[in-house]
PDB file of C-alpha atoms in Angstrom:
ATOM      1  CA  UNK A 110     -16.077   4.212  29.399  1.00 54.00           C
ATOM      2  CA  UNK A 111     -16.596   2.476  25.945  1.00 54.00           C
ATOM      3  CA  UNK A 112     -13.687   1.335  24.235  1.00 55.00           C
ATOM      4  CA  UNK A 113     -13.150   1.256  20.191  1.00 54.00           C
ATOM      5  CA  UNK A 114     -12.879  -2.651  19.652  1.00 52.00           C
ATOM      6  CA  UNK A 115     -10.643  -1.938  16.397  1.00 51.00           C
ATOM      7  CA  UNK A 116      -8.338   0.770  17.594  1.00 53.00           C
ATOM      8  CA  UNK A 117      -8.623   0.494  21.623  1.00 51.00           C
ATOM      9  CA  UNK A 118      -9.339   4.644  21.990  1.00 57.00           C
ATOM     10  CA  UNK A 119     -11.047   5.288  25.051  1.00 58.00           C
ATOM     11  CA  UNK A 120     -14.024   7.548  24.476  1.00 56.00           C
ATOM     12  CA  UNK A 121     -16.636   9.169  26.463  1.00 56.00           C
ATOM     13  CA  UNK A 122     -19.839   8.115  25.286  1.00 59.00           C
ATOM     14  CA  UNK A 123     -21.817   5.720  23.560  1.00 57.00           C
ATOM     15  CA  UNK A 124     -22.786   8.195  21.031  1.00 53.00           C
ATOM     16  CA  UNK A 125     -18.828   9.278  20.706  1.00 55.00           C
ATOM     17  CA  UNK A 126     -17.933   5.887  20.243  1.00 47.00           C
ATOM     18  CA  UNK A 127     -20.198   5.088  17.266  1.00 54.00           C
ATOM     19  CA  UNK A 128     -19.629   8.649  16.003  1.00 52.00           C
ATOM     20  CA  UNK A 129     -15.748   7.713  16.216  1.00 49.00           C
ATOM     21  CA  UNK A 130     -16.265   4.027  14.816  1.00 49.00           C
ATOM     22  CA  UNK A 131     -17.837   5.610  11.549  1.00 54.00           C
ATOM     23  CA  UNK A 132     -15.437   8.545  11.545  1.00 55.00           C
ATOM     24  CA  UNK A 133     -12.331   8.290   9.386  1.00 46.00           C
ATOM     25  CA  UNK A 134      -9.852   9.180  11.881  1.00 50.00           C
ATOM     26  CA  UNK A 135     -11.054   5.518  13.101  1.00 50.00           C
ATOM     27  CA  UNK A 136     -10.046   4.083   9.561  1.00 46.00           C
ATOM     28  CA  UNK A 137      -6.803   5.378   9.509  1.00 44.00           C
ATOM     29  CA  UNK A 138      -6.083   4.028  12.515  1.00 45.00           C
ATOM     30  CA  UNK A 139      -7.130   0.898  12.279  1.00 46.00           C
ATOM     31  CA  UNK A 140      -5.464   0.365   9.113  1.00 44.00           C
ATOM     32  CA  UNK A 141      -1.971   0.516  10.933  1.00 47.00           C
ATOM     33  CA  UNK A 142      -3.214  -1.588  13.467  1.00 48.00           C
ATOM     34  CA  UNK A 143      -5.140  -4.190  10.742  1.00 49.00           C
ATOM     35  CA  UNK A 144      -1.854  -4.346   8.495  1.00 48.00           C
ATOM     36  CA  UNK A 145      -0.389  -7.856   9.432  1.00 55.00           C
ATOM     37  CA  UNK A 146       3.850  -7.533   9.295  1.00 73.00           C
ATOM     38  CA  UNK A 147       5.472  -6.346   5.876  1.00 80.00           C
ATOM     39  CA  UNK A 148       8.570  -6.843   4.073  1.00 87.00           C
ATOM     40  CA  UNK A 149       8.890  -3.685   2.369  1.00 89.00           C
ATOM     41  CA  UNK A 150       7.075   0.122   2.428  1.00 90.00           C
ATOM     42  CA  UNK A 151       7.150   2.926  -0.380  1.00 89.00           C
ATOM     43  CA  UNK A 152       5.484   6.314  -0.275  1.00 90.00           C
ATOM     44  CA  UNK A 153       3.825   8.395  -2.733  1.00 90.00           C
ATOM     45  CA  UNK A 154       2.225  11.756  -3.456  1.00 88.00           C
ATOM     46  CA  UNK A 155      -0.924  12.374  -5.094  1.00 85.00           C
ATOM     47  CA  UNK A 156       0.476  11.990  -8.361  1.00 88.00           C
ATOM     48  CA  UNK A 157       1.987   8.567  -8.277  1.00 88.00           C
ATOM     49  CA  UNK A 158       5.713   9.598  -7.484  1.00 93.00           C
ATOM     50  CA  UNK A 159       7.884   7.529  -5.512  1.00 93.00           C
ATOM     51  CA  UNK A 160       8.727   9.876  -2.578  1.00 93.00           C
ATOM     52  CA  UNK A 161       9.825   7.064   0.051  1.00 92.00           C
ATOM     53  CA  UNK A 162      11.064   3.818  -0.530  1.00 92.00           C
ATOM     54  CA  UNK A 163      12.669   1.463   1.850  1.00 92.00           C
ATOM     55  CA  UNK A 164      15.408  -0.755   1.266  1.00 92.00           C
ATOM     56  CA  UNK A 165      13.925  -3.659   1.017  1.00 90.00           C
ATOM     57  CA  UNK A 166      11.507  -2.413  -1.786  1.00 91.00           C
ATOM     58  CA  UNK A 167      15.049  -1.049  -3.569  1.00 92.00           C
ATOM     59  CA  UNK A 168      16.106  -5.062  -3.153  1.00 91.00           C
ATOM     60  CA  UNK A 169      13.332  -6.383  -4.608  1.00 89.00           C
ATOM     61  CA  UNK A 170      13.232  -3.961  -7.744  1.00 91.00           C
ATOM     62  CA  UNK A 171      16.878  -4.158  -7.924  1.00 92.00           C
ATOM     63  CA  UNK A 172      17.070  -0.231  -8.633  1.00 92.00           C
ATOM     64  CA  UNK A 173      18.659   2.271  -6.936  1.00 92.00           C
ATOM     65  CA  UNK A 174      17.227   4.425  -4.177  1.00 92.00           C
ATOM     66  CA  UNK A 175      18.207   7.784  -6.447  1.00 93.00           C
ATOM     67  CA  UNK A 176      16.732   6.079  -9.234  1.00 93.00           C
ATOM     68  CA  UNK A 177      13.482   6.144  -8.150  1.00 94.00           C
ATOM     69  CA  UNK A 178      12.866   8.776  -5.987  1.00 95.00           C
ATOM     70  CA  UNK A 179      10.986  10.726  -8.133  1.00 95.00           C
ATOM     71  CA  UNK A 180       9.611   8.275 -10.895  1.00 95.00           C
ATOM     72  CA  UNK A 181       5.995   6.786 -11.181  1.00 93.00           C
ATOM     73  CA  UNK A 182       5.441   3.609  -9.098  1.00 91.00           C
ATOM     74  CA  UNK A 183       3.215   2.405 -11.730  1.00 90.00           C
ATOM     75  CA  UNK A 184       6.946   1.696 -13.746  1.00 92.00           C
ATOM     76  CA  UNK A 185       7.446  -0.807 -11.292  1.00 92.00           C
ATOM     77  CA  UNK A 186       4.092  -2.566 -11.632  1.00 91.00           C
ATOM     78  CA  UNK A 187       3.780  -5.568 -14.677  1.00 92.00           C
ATOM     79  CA  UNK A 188       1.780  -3.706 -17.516  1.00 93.00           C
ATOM     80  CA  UNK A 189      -1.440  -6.049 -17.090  1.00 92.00           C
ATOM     81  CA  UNK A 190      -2.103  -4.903 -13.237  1.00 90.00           C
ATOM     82  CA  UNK A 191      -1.802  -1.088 -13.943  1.00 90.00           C
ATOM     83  CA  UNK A 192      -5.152  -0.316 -14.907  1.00 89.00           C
ATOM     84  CA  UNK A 193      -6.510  -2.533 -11.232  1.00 86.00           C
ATOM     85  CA  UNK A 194      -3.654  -0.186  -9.399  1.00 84.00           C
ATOM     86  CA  UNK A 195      -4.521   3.044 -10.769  1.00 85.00           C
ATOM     87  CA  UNK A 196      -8.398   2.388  -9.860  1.00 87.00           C
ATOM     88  CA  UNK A 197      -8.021   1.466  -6.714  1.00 83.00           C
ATOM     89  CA  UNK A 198      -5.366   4.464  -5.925  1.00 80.00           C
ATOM     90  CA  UNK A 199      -7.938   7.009  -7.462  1.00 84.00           C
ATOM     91  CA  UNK A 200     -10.445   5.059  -5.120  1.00 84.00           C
ATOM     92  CA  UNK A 201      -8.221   5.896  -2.275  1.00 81.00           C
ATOM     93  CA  UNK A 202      -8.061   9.464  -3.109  1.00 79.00           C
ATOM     94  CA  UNK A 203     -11.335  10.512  -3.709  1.00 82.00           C
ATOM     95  CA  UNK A 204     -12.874   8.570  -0.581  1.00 81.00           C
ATOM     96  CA  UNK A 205      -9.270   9.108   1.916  1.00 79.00           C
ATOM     97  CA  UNK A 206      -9.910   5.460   2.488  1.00 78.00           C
ATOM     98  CA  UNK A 207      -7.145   2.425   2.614  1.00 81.00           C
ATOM     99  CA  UNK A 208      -7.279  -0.998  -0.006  1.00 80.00           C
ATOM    100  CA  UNK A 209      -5.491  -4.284  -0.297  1.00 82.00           C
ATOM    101  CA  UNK A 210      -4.615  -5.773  -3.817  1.00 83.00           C
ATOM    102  CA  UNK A 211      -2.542  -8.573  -5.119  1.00 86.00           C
ATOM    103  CA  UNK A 212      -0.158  -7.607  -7.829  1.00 88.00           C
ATOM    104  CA  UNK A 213       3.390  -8.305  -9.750  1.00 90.00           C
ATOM    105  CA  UNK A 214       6.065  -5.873  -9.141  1.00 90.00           C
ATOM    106  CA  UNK A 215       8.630  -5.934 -12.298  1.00 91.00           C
ATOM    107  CA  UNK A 216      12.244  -5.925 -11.408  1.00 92.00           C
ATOM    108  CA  UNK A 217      15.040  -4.394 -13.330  1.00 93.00           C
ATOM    109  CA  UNK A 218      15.882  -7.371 -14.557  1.00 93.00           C
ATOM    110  CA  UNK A 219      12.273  -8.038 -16.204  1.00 92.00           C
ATOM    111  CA  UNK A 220      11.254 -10.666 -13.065  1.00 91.00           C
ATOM    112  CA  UNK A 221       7.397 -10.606 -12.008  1.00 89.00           C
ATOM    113  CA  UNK A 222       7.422 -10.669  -8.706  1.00 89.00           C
ATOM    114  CA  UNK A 223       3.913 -11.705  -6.780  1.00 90.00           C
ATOM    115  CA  UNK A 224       3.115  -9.600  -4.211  1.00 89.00           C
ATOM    116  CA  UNK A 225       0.524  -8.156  -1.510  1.00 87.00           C
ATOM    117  CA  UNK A 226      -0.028  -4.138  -0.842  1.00 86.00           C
ATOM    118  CA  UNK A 227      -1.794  -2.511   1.722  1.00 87.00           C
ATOM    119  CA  UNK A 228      -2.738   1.429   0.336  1.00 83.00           C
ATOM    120  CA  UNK A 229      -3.575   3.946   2.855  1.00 83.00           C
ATOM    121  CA  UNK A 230      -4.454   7.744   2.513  1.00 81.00           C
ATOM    122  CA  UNK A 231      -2.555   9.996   5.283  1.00 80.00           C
ATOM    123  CA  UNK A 232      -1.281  13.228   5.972  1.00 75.00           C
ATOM    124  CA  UNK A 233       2.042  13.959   7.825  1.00 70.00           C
ATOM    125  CA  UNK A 234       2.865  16.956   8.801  1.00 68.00           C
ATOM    126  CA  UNK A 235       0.116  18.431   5.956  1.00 73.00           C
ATOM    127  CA  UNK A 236       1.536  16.419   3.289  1.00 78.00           C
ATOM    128  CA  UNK A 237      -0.907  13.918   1.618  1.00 82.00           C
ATOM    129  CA  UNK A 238       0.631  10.852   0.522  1.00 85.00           C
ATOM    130  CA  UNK A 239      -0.306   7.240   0.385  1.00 85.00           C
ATOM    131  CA  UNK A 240       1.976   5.003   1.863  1.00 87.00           C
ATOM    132  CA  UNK A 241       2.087   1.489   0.761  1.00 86.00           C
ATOM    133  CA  UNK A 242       2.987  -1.759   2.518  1.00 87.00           C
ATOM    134  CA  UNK A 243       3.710  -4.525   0.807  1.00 88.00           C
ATOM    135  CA  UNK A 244       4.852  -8.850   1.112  1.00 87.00           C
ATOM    136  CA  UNK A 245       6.060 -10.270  -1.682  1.00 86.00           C
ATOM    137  CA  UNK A 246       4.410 -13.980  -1.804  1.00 82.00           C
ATOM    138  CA  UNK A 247       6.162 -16.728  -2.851  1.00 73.00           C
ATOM    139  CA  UNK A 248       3.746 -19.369  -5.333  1.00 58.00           C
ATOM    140  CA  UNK A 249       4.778 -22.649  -6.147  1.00 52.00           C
ATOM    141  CA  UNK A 250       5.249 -23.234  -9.530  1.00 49.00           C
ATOM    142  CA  UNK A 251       2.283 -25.242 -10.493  1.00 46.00           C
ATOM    143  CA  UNK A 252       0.022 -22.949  -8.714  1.00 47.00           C
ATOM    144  CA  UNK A 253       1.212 -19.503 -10.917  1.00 45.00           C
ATOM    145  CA  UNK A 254      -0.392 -20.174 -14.300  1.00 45.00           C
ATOM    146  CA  UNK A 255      -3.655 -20.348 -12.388  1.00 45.00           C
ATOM    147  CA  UNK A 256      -3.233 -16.943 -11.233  1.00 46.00           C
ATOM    148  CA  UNK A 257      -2.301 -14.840 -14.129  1.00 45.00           C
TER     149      UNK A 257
END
């Protein structure tokens, strides 16, 4: 029987299998298996709101969980990367695909924070949400003014 090489499901046909490859059930799945380990994972709806955030995200934006549930997750983002978010997140909702993208978080404080997020489309329980995973990446010095 042929075997998805991403995701490992078993089907029971050639024609199944490529049907399955192209499918987006296949996508979503992959994704979780594709997404290397994270430090940190926050959830939103379709609007933008924070709906889950673990507490390692509430660590590195040094606010509190009540705080946030509820507010726009673009408040946490540095002011020249929210135009890049919001276009891939729109991206991610029109096509119910998943994205990467490199980033500064913004903590209470006023720190930039480099970081890495993997943005997926799901539904739980019939509640669409994207759920974001995320490393934060630590730059030498030297190497920063290069980036930004």
């Amino acid at each position: 029987m042929p075997t998805c090489p991403k995701c490992n499901k078993i089907l029971s046909t050639d024609q199944a299998l490529q049907y399955h490859m192209q499918s987006s059930s296949c996508k979503v799945t992959c994704i979780e298996s594709d997404t290397p380990k994270y430090d940190y994972e926050f959830h939103t709806n379709l609007k933008g709101e924070l709906i889950y955030v673990s507490d390692n995200f509430v660590k590195l934006v040094n606010w509190s969980y009540d705080d946030m549930i509820g507010t726009k997750a673009f408040e946490y983002l540095h002011p020249d990367d929210r135009d890049h978010v919001r276009d891939l997140h729109v991206d991610i909702l029109l096509n119910k695909t998943s994205g990467q993208s490199y980033k500064r978080m913004v903590d209470k404080e006023g720190v930039s924070h480099f970081v890495q997020h993997f943005h997926k489309y799901i539904i739980e329980d019939g509640d669409s949400r994207i759920k974001i995973r995320g490393n934060k990446i630590n730059f030498p010095k030297e190497k920063i003014f290069c980036i930004i």
